[in-house]
mmCIF file of C-alpha atoms and ligand atoms in Angstrom:
data_model
loop_
_atom_site.group_PDB
_atom_site.id
_atom_site.type_symbol
_atom_site.label_atom_id
_atom_site.label_comp_id
_atom_site.label_asym_id
_atom_site.label_seq_id
_atom_site.Cartn_x
_atom_site.Cartn_y
_atom_site.Cartn_z
ATOM 1 C CA MET X 342 3.614 -18.857 18.054
ATOM 2 C CA ILE X 343 6.631 -18.444 15.801
ATOM 3 C CA LEU X 344 9.959 -16.819 17.084
ATOM 4 C CA ALA X 345 11.651 -15.565 14.026
ATOM 5 C CA LEU X 346 15.334 -14.271 13.576
ATOM 6 C CA GLU X 347 16.761 -12.358 10.610
ATOM 7 C CA THR X 348 20.519 -11.369 10.332
ATOM 8 C CA SER X 349 21.219 -11.490 6.639
ATOM 9 C CA CYS X 350 22.697 -8.035 6.373
ATOM 10 C CA ASP X 351 23.382 -5.390 8.983
ATOM 11 C CA ASP X 352 20.189 -5.322 11.051
ATOM 12 C CA THR X 353 19.857 -7.867 13.997
ATOM 13 C CA CYS X 354 16.130 -8.563 13.997
ATOM 14 C CA ALA X 355 13.815 -10.852 16.009
ATOM 15 C CA ALA X 356 9.979 -11.053 16.044
ATOM 16 C CA VAL X 357 7.165 -13.080 17.376
ATOM 17 C CA VAL X 358 4.330 -13.906 14.861
ATOM 18 C CA SER X 359 1.165 -15.859 15.631
ATOM 19 C CA ALA X 360 0.182 -18.815 13.415
ATOM 20 C CA ASP X 361 -2.555 -16.576 11.902
ATOM 21 C CA GLY X 362 -0.066 -13.956 10.893
ATOM 22 C CA ARG X 363 -0.444 -11.306 13.506
ATOM 23 C CA ILE X 364 2.842 -9.556 14.612
ATOM 24 C CA LEU X 365 3.165 -9.820 18.291
ATOM 25 C CA SER X 366 6.520 -8.075 18.417
ATOM 26 C CA ASN X 367 9.023 -6.941 15.700
ATOM 27 C CA GLN X 368 12.416 -5.748 17.077
ATOM 28 C CA ILE X 369 15.268 -4.363 15.121
ATOM 29 C CA ALA X 370 18.814 -3.368 16.256
ATOM 30 C CA SER X 371 20.076 -1.422 13.287
ATOM 31 C CA GLN X 372 23.926 -1.359 12.889
ATOM 32 C CA GLY X 373 23.670 1.316 10.210
ATOM 33 C CA LEU X 374 25.686 3.945 12.127
ATOM 34 C CA LEU X 375 28.488 1.433 12.839
ATOM 35 C CA HIS X 376 29.005 0.872 9.042
ATOM 36 C CA ALA X 377 28.395 4.552 8.070
ATOM 37 C CA ARG X 378 32.046 5.425 8.504
ATOM 38 C CA TYR X 379 33.021 2.898 5.898
ATOM 39 C CA GLY X 380 30.338 3.956 3.432
ATOM 40 C CA GLY X 381 28.702 0.474 3.317
ATOM 41 C CA VAL X 382 28.291 -2.756 5.291
ATOM 42 C CA VAL X 383 31.523 -4.393 6.347
ATOM 43 C CA PRO X 384 30.606 -8.081 6.563
ATOM 44 C CA GLU X 385 32.871 -9.064 9.429
ATOM 45 C CA ILE X 386 31.777 -6.134 11.439
ATOM 46 C CA ALA X 387 28.132 -7.045 10.781
ATOM 47 C CA SER X 388 28.713 -10.709 11.978
ATOM 48 C CA ARG X 389 30.446 -9.515 15.207
ATOM 49 C CA HIS X 390 27.684 -7.108 16.005
ATOM 50 C CA HIS X 391 24.970 -9.643 15.316
ATOM 51 C CA LEU X 392 26.740 -12.021 17.750
ATOM 52 C CA GLU X 393 26.677 -9.197 20.523
ATOM 53 C CA LEU X 394 23.109 -8.214 19.872
ATOM 54 C CA VAL X 395 21.085 -11.369 18.946
ATOM 55 C CA ASP X 396 20.472 -12.601 22.455
ATOM 56 C CA ALA X 397 19.202 -9.221 23.721
ATOM 57 C CA ILE X 398 17.093 -8.592 20.658
ATOM 58 C CA THR X 399 15.544 -12.075 20.956
ATOM 59 C CA ALA X 400 14.753 -11.496 24.685
ATOM 60 C CA ASP X 401 13.349 -8.186 23.666
ATOM 61 C CA ALA X 402 11.061 -9.604 21.093
ATOM 62 C CA LEU X 403 9.747 -12.251 23.506
ATOM 63 C CA GLU X 404 9.189 -9.677 26.193
ATOM 64 C CA ARG X 405 7.403 -7.269 23.911
ATOM 65 C CA ALA X 406 5.149 -10.147 22.743
ATOM 66 C CA GLY X 407 4.405 -11.006 26.249
ATOM 67 C CA ALA X 408 5.651 -14.459 25.587
ATOM 68 C CA GLY X 409 8.037 -17.001 27.111
ATOM 69 C CA LEU X 410 10.093 -19.466 25.240
ATOM 70 C CA ASP X 411 7.633 -22.101 26.553
ATOM 71 C CA GLU X 412 4.953 -20.700 24.275
ATOM 72 C CA ILE X 413 7.124 -20.790 21.124
ATOM 73 C CA GLU X 414 6.164 -23.654 18.824
ATOM 74 C CA THR X 415 8.705 -23.183 16.177
ATOM 75 C CA VAL X 416 11.805 -21.058 15.469
ATOM 76 C CA ALA X 417 12.057 -19.506 12.080
ATOM 77 C CA VAL X 418 15.271 -18.086 10.648
ATOM 78 C CA THR X 419 16.628 -16.651 7.436
ATOM 79 C CA ARG X 420 18.891 -19.146 5.826
ATOM 80 C CA GLY X 421 19.939 -16.902 2.825
ATOM 81 C CA PRO X 422 20.681 -15.216 0.575
ATOM 82 C CA GLY X 423 22.839 -12.551 2.364
ATOM 83 C CA LEU X 424 26.194 -12.197 3.989
ATOM 84 C CA ILE X 425 27.331 -15.624 4.883
ATOM 85 C CA GLY X 426 28.962 -14.726 8.291
ATOM 86 C CA ALA X 427 25.885 -12.659 9.332
ATOM 87 C CA LEU X 428 23.525 -15.397 8.254
ATOM 88 C CA LEU X 429 25.465 -17.933 10.314
ATOM 89 C CA VAL X 430 24.962 -15.984 13.550
ATOM 90 C CA GLY X 431 21.232 -15.982 13.180
ATOM 91 C CA LEU X 432 21.135 -19.682 12.036
ATOM 92 C CA SER X 433 23.297 -20.826 14.924
ATOM 93 C CA SER X 434 21.171 -18.868 17.438
ATOM 94 C CA ALA X 435 18.033 -20.198 16.031
ATOM 95 C CA LYS X 436 19.386 -23.751 16.139
ATOM 96 C CA ALA X 437 20.477 -23.362 19.710
ATOM 97 C CA LEU X 438 17.077 -21.824 20.777
ATOM 98 C CA ALA X 439 15.187 -24.690 19.036
ATOM 99 C CA ALA X 440 17.458 -27.604 19.898
ATOM 100 C CA ALA X 441 17.398 -26.704 23.716
ATOM 101 C CA ARG X 442 13.669 -27.231 23.710
ATOM 102 C CA ARG X 443 13.559 -29.828 20.923
ATOM 103 C CA LEU X 444 11.451 -27.466 18.843
ATOM 104 C CA PRO X 445 11.202 -27.577 15.052
ATOM 105 C CA LEU X 446 13.273 -25.138 13.018
ATOM 106 C CA THR X 447 11.894 -23.412 9.924
ATOM 107 C CA PRO X 448 14.531 -22.066 7.435
ATOM 108 C CA VAL X 449 13.277 -19.250 5.452
ATOM 109 C CA ASP X 450 14.437 -17.658 2.174
ATOM 110 C CA HIS X 451 15.108 -13.897 2.706
ATOM 111 C CA LEU X 452 13.325 -12.973 -0.587
ATOM 112 C CA ARG X 453 10.352 -14.996 0.204
ATOM 113 C CA GLY X 454 10.287 -13.082 3.496
ATOM 114 C CA HIS X 455 10.025 -9.800 1.626
ATOM 115 C CA VAL X 456 7.110 -11.177 -0.357
ATOM 116 C CA ALA X 457 5.512 -12.376 2.900
ATOM 117 C CA ALA X 458 5.495 -8.957 4.497
ATOM 118 C CA ASN X 459 2.393 -8.745 2.315
ATOM 119 C CA PHE X 460 0.804 -11.676 4.134
ATOM 120 C CA VAL X 461 0.633 -10.313 7.686
ATOM 121 C CA ALA X 462 -2.671 -9.740 9.495
ATOM 122 C CA PRO X 463 -4.849 -7.847 9.813
ATOM 123 C CA ALA X 464 -5.029 -6.972 6.129
ATOM 124 C CA PRO X 465 -3.069 -9.563 4.124
ATOM 125 C CA MET X 466 -2.850 -9.619 0.339
ATOM 126 C CA GLU X 467 -4.140 -13.000 -1.029
ATOM 127 C CA PRO X 468 -2.408 -14.473 -3.975
ATOM 128 C CA PRO X 469 -2.317 -14.327 -7.042
ATOM 129 C CA PHE X 470 -0.590 -10.932 -7.595
ATOM 130 C CA VAL X 471 2.452 -9.413 -9.105
ATOM 131 C CA CYS X 472 5.148 -8.537 -6.598
ATOM 132 C CA LEU X 473 8.081 -6.205 -7.021
ATOM 133 C CA ILE X 474 10.964 -6.930 -4.640
ATOM 134 C CA ALA X 475 13.525 -4.136 -4.589
ATOM 135 C CA SER X 476 16.189 -4.148 -1.983
ATOM 136 C CA GLY X 477 19.939 -3.396 -1.437
ATOM 137 C CA GLY X 478 21.002 -6.855 -2.895
ATOM 138 C CA HIS X 479 18.087 -7.818 -5.254
ATOM 139 C CA THR X 480 15.589 -6.402 -7.818
ATOM 140 C CA LEU X 481 13.005 -9.007 -8.844
ATOM 141 C CA LEU X 482 9.578 -8.830 -10.505
ATOM 142 C CA THR X 483 7.676 -11.902 -9.535
ATOM 143 C CA ARG X 484 4.297 -13.526 -9.892
ATOM 144 C CA VAL X 485 3.037 -14.947 -6.563
ATOM 145 C CA SER X 486 0.528 -17.671 -7.323
ATOM 146 C CA ASP X 487 0.466 -19.108 -3.838
ATOM 147 C CA HIS X 488 1.677 -18.433 -0.410
ATOM 148 C CA ALA X 489 4.712 -20.743 -0.633
ATOM 149 C CA GLY X 490 6.627 -19.338 -3.523
ATOM 150 C CA TYR X 491 6.872 -17.114 -6.586
ATOM 151 C CA GLU X 492 7.799 -17.250 -10.212
ATOM 152 C CA VAL X 493 10.526 -14.714 -11.371
ATOM 153 C CA LEU X 494 9.260 -12.584 -14.271
ATOM 154 C CA GLY X 495 12.307 -10.314 -14.474
ATOM 155 C CA GLN X 496 15.338 -9.230 -12.568
ATOM 156 C CA THR X 497 18.221 -6.819 -12.697
ATOM 157 C CA LEU X 498 21.067 -7.571 -15.115
ATOM 158 C CA ASP X 499 23.530 -5.601 -12.919
ATOM 159 C CA ASP X 500 23.027 -3.455 -9.733
ATOM 160 C CA ALA X 501 19.988 -3.757 -7.505
ATOM 161 C CA ALA X 502 17.655 -0.746 -7.179
ATOM 162 C CA GLY X 503 18.734 -0.170 -3.606
ATOM 163 C CA GLU X 504 22.284 -0.467 -4.647
ATOM 164 C CA ALA X 505 21.657 2.179 -7.255
ATOM 165 C CA PHE X 506 20.224 4.464 -4.497
ATOM 166 C CA ASP X 507 23.185 3.753 -2.246
ATOM 167 C CA LYS X 508 25.850 4.402 -5.000
ATOM 168 C CA GLY X 509 24.181 7.501 -6.169
ATOM 169 C CA ALA X 510 23.969 8.725 -2.565
ATOM 170 C CA ARG X 511 27.705 8.190 -2.195
ATOM 171 C CA LEU X 512 28.508 10.010 -5.378
ATOM 172 C CA LEU X 513 26.448 12.949 -3.972
ATOM 173 C CA GLY X 514 28.458 12.826 -0.715
ATOM 174 C CA LEU X 515 25.409 11.527 1.367
ATOM 175 C CA GLY X 516 25.880 9.151 4.179
ATOM 176 C CA TYR X 517 25.141 5.399 4.359
ATOM 177 C CA PRO X 518 22.471 3.988 3.992
ATOM 178 C CA GLY X 519 21.993 6.057 0.960
ATOM 179 C CA GLY X 520 18.431 5.350 -0.048
ATOM 180 C CA PRO X 521 16.620 7.279 2.660
ATOM 181 C CA ALA X 522 19.236 10.146 2.541
ATOM 182 C CA LEU X 523 18.963 10.630 -1.278
ATOM 183 C CA SER X 524 15.171 10.440 -0.967
ATOM 184 C CA ARG X 525 15.117 13.195 1.729
ATOM 185 C CA LEU X 526 17.338 15.467 -0.384
ATOM 186 C CA ALA X 527 15.211 14.691 -3.489
ATOM 187 C CA ALA X 528 12.051 15.990 -1.826
ATOM 188 C CA GLY X 529 13.409 19.530 -2.288
ATOM 189 C CA GLY X 530 14.510 19.085 -5.882
ATOM 190 C CA ASP X 531 13.123 19.324 -9.402
ATOM 191 C CA ALA X 532 13.037 15.843 -11.067
ATOM 192 C CA ALA X 533 12.869 17.397 -14.468
ATOM 193 C CA ALA X 534 16.061 19.394 -14.079
ATOM 194 C CA PHE X 535 18.139 16.446 -15.430
ATOM 195 C CA ASP X 536 17.417 13.583 -17.700
ATOM 196 C CA PHE X 537 18.826 10.279 -16.480
ATOM 197 C CA PRO X 538 18.529 6.883 -18.240
ATOM 198 C CA THR X 539 15.853 4.381 -17.034
ATOM 199 C CA GLY X 540 17.265 1.307 -18.618
ATOM 200 C CA ALA X 541 14.629 1.545 -21.334
ATOM 201 C CA ARG X 542 16.822 -0.268 -23.847
ATOM 202 C CA VAL X 543 16.542 -3.495 -21.705
ATOM 203 C CA ALA X 544 13.822 -5.586 -23.236
ATOM 204 C CA GLY X 545 11.109 -7.470 -21.432
ATOM 205 C CA LEU X 546 10.778 -7.373 -17.627
ATOM 206 C CA ASP X 547 14.500 -7.190 -16.674
ATOM 207 C CA PHE X 548 16.092 -4.083 -15.121
ATOM 208 C CA SER X 549 19.438 -2.329 -15.522
ATOM 209 C CA PHE X 550 20.805 0.340 -13.142
ATOM 210 C CA ALA X 551 24.615 0.325 -13.873
ATOM 211 C CA GLY X 552 24.189 3.004 -16.737
ATOM 212 C CA LEU X 553 22.211 5.261 -14.471
ATOM 213 C CA LYS X 554 25.015 5.318 -11.863
ATOM 214 C CA THR X 555 27.541 6.097 -14.612
ATOM 215 C CA ALA X 556 25.325 8.866 -16.028
ATOM 216 C CA LEU X 557 25.301 10.387 -12.521
ATOM 217 C CA LEU X 558 29.045 10.072 -12.243
ATOM 218 C CA TYR X 559 29.603 11.886 -15.542
ATOM 219 C CA LYS X 560 27.073 14.634 -14.752
ATOM 220 C CA ILE X 561 28.805 15.361 -11.483
ATOM 221 C CA ARG X 562 32.164 15.456 -13.269
ATOM 222 C CA ASP X 563 30.571 18.028 -15.873
ATOM 223 C CA LEU X 564 29.126 20.177 -13.255
ATOM 224 C CA GLY X 565 32.201 20.354 -10.968
ATOM 225 C CA PRO X 566 32.156 20.279 -7.097
ATOM 226 C CA GLU X 567 30.672 23.721 -6.489
ATOM 227 C CA GLU X 568 27.831 23.482 -9.016
ATOM 228 C CA THR X 569 27.114 19.843 -7.901
ATOM 229 C CA ARG X 570 26.678 21.063 -4.375
ATOM 230 C CA ARG X 571 24.381 23.907 -5.479
ATOM 231 C CA ARG X 572 22.185 21.564 -7.531
ATOM 232 C CA ALA X 573 22.395 18.515 -5.270
ATOM 233 C CA ALA X 574 18.611 18.426 -4.608
ATOM 234 C CA ASP X 575 17.914 18.545 -8.301
ATOM 235 C CA LEU X 576 20.366 15.759 -9.087
ATOM 236 C CA ALA X 577 18.959 13.580 -6.342
ATOM 237 C CA ALA X 578 15.333 14.256 -7.507
ATOM 238 C CA ALA X 579 16.103 13.365 -11.175
ATOM 239 C CA TYR X 580 18.110 10.314 -10.089
ATOM 240 C CA GLU X 581 15.381 9.093 -7.730
ATOM 241 C CA HIS X 582 12.837 9.695 -10.462
ATOM 242 C CA ALA X 583 14.823 7.555 -12.957
ATOM 243 C CA ILE X 584 15.034 4.614 -10.505
ATOM 244 C CA VAL X 585 11.304 4.808 -9.708
ATOM 245 C CA GLU X 586 10.448 5.149 -13.424
ATOM 246 C CA ALA X 587 12.578 2.061 -14.305
ATOM 247 C CA LEU X 588 10.782 0.093 -11.656
ATOM 248 C CA THR X 589 7.191 1.202 -12.470
ATOM 249 C CA ALA X 590 7.661 0.757 -16.254
ATOM 250 C CA ARG X 591 8.406 -2.975 -15.830
ATOM 251 C CA VAL X 592 5.701 -3.283 -13.235
ATOM 252 C CA VAL X 593 3.095 -1.774 -15.626
ATOM 253 C CA ARG X 594 4.222 -4.192 -18.361
ATOM 254 C CA ALA X 595 3.878 -7.177 -15.965
ATOM 255 C CA LEU X 596 0.428 -6.018 -14.895
ATOM 256 C CA GLU X 597 -0.721 -5.837 -18.525
ATOM 257 C CA ALA X 598 -0.214 -9.610 -18.940
ATOM 258 C CA GLU X 599 -2.458 -10.343 -15.855
ATOM 259 C CA ALA X 600 -6.156 -11.209 -16.266
ATOM 260 C CA GLU X 601 -6.807 -9.633 -12.895
ATOM 261 C CA PRO X 602 -3.924 -7.238 -12.305
ATOM 262 C CA ARG X 603 -3.000 -6.740 -8.674
ATOM 263 C CA LEU X 604 0.335 -5.444 -7.246
ATOM 264 C CA ALA X 605 2.273 -5.818 -3.987
ATOM 265 C CA ILE X 606 5.778 -4.472 -3.341
ATOM 266 C CA GLY X 607 8.501 -5.320 -0.842
ATOM 267 C CA GLY X 608 12.108 -4.808 -0.012
ATOM 268 C CA GLY X 609 13.909 -1.771 1.464
ATOM 269 C CA VAL X 610 13.221 0.323 -1.736
ATOM 270 C CA ALA X 611 9.569 -0.206 -1.222
ATOM 271 C CA ALA X 612 9.942 2.196 1.716
ATOM 272 C CA ASN X 613 10.679 4.912 -0.829
ATOM 273 C CA ARG X 614 7.978 7.535 -0.769
ATOM 274 C CA LEU X 615 7.951 8.194 -4.486
ATOM 275 C CA LEU X 616 7.720 4.521 -5.382
ATOM 276 C CA ARG X 617 4.802 4.110 -2.984
ATOM 277 C CA GLU X 618 2.999 6.989 -4.526
ATOM 278 C CA ARG X 619 3.631 5.820 -8.144
ATOM 279 C CA ALA X 620 2.400 2.278 -7.126
ATOM 280 C CA ALA X 621 -0.691 3.539 -5.487
ATOM 281 C CA ALA X 622 -1.520 5.613 -8.576
ATOM 282 C CA LEU X 623 -1.365 2.689 -11.137
ATOM 283 C CA GLY X 624 -5.110 2.157 -11.047
ATOM 284 C CA VAL X 625 -5.004 -1.469 -9.907
ATOM 285 C CA PRO X 626 -5.369 -2.890 -6.316
ATOM 286 C CA VAL X 627 -2.074 -2.315 -4.606
ATOM 287 C CA HIS X 628 -0.801 -3.645 -1.335
ATOM 288 C CA VAL X 629 1.996 -1.579 0.234
ATOM 289 C CA PRO X 630 3.311 -2.887 3.566
ATOM 290 C CA PRO X 631 4.246 -0.161 6.112
ATOM 291 C CA PRO X 632 7.915 0.942 5.670
ATOM 292 C CA GLU X 633 9.195 -1.051 8.752
ATOM 293 C CA LEU X 634 7.961 -4.209 7.094
ATOM 294 C CA CYS X 635 9.670 -3.279 3.693
ATOM 295 C CA THR X 636 13.137 -2.848 5.140
ATOM 296 C CA ASP X 637 14.757 -6.051 6.685
ATOM 297 C CA ASN X 638 12.838 -7.244 9.591
ATOM 298 C CA ALA X 639 12.069 -10.634 11.291
ATOM 299 C CA ALA X 640 8.269 -10.398 11.240
ATOM 300 C CA MET X 641 8.333 -11.037 7.500
ATOM 301 C CA ILE X 642 10.353 -14.231 8.184
ATOM 302 C CA GLY X 643 7.870 -15.429 10.765
ATOM 303 C CA SER X 644 5.134 -14.630 8.254
ATOM 304 C CA ALA X 645 6.835 -16.559 5.478
ATOM 305 C CA ALA X 646 7.509 -19.598 7.797
ATOM 306 C CA ARG X 647 3.823 -20.279 7.949
ATOM 307 C CA TRP X 648 4.085 -21.763 4.576
ATOM 308 C CA VAL X 649 7.445 -23.605 4.914
ATOM 309 C CA GLU X 650 7.746 -27.123 6.096
ATOM 310 C CA PRO X 651 9.655 -27.049 9.470
ATOM 311 C CA LEU X 652 12.519 -29.443 10.141
ATOM 312 C CA ALA X 653 12.177 -31.654 13.211
ATOM 313 C CA PHE X 654 14.899 -31.889 15.828
ATOM 314 C CA PRO X 655 17.665 -32.935 15.335
ATOM 315 C CA ASP X 656 17.459 -32.877 11.514
ATOM 316 C CA TYR X 657 18.401 -29.173 11.285
ATOM 317 C CA LEU X 658 21.561 -29.227 13.394
ATOM 318 C CA GLY X 659 23.721 -29.632 10.263
ATOM 319 C CA LEU X 660 21.842 -27.006 8.156
ATOM 320 C CA ASP X 661 24.061 -24.560 6.275
ATOM 321 C CA ALA X 662 23.375 -20.975 5.296
ATOM 322 C CA TYR X 663 23.646 -19.895 1.663
ATOM 323 C CA ALA X 664 25.000 -16.623 0.400
ATOM 324 C CA THR X 665 23.330 -16.520 -3.029
ATOM 325 C CA ALA X 666 19.872 -17.655 -4.156
HETATM 326 O O1 KG4 K 1764 15.584 -5.010 2.225
HETATM 327 P P1 KG4 K 1764 16.642 -4.141 2.760
HETATM 328 O O2 KG4 K 1764 16.448 -3.567 4.048
HETATM 329 O O3 KG4 K 1764 17.954 -4.929 2.898
HETATM 330 C C1 KG4 K 1764 18.343 -5.835 1.879
HETATM 331 O O4 KG4 K 1764 17.794 -7.067 1.830
HETATM 332 O O5 KG4 K 1764 19.283 -5.302 0.979
HETATM 333 O O6 KG4 K 1764 16.993 -2.986 1.662
HETATM 334 C C2 KG4 K 1764 17.939 -2.092 1.951
HETATM 335 C C3 KG4 K 1764 18.092 -1.065 0.769
HETATM 336 C C4 KG4 K 1764 19.241 -0.160 0.778
HETATM 337 O O7 KG4 K 1764 19.846 -0.029 -0.427
HETATM 338 C C5 KG4 K 1764 18.557 1.179 1.063
HETATM 339 O O8 KG4 K 1764 19.288 2.352 0.673
HETATM 340 C C6 KG4 K 1764 17.236 1.077 0.399
HETATM 341 O O9 KG4 K 1764 16.868 -0.337 0.662
HETATM 342 N N1 KG4 K 1764 16.165 1.961 1.005
HETATM 343 C C7 KG4 K 1764 15.665 2.985 0.376
HETATM 344 C C8 KG4 K 1764 14.754 3.636 1.233
HETATM 345 N N2 KG4 K 1764 14.783 2.863 2.474
HETATM 346 C C9 KG4 K 1764 15.756 1.961 2.287
HETATM 347 N N3 KG4 K 1764 15.847 3.406 -0.894
HETATM 348 C C10 KG4 K 1764 15.104 4.488 -1.309
HETATM 349 N N4 KG4 K 1764 14.298 5.164 -0.475
HETATM 350 C C11 KG4 K 1764 14.074 4.731 0.766
HETATM 351 N N5 KG4 K 1764 13.242 5.460 1.580
HETATM 352 ZN ZN1 ZN K 1765 16.204 -7.577 2.408
#
């Protein structure tokens, strides 16, 4: 059994995953509300809360799994990329848990974790497949040829897709995290009411979302506060539509180059209802993890750890986290 910790951003997560990829527990303490008043994640606040929460969430994950530390064979942890202070809390906790029992430690890359959300039992997606990873910090189109890694086919040149959701939500006066809030508002709007750019001028399989955000800013200025409020649902729907179109256009292009096109998605934006619908309607086999495995969680880290070489005690004691990939 693998005990996995994930603290790369503002969610304190612990999970127990079996060697064959079954999720025995997957616990998350979200700090979302603590950061909402600042309109985004405050790194130092995130680190402090991880420190307060990590022991309890680990105990909770073990209890829910009906497991004791004696049954854990390896401790997996997110090493990066993410907020460095936040990562260090998870990494230090994982080292302590592992070292106390002389267990091996498995450092996991966060983005590989998002891919590996597609590998969990009982219905894993077997490589090869094209995988779109869209989160608050990253937007990557990848080709997954085996369980251990991926090849980057395209990526964002500026903002991540989740960042575009969050910034759009902020411009519309919605709370943080913005993605789910903007999506809820969009459900009651008309996506055809406004025409926002989808980064179509970017060639190949790369993405660009900065122009979209600026387009929304100018539109809101043109409309003025009252009209913006009145048409908020339409603005949200058109904006969400543009992000999802930008993502799916590149996905379609990547799938066209595949002999046997198959698609998986991951990352917080993969929890988006419209993106999930659009992906499912592409006419190729599609694997869409449940929303709780798309947003940050530790089960995906435990899942990815199954294909990462563990470090023996005490080789990992000096291991450092990394902020960028
Ligand atoms: O993967 P994730 O939980 O954390 C990072 O690694 O960044 O992704 C968080 C991002 C945020 O930008 C959030 O607004 C977005 O995913 N997100 C959504 C939805 N749920 C989360 N965006 C659109 N629709 C959603 N339902
Ligand atoms: Zn993530």
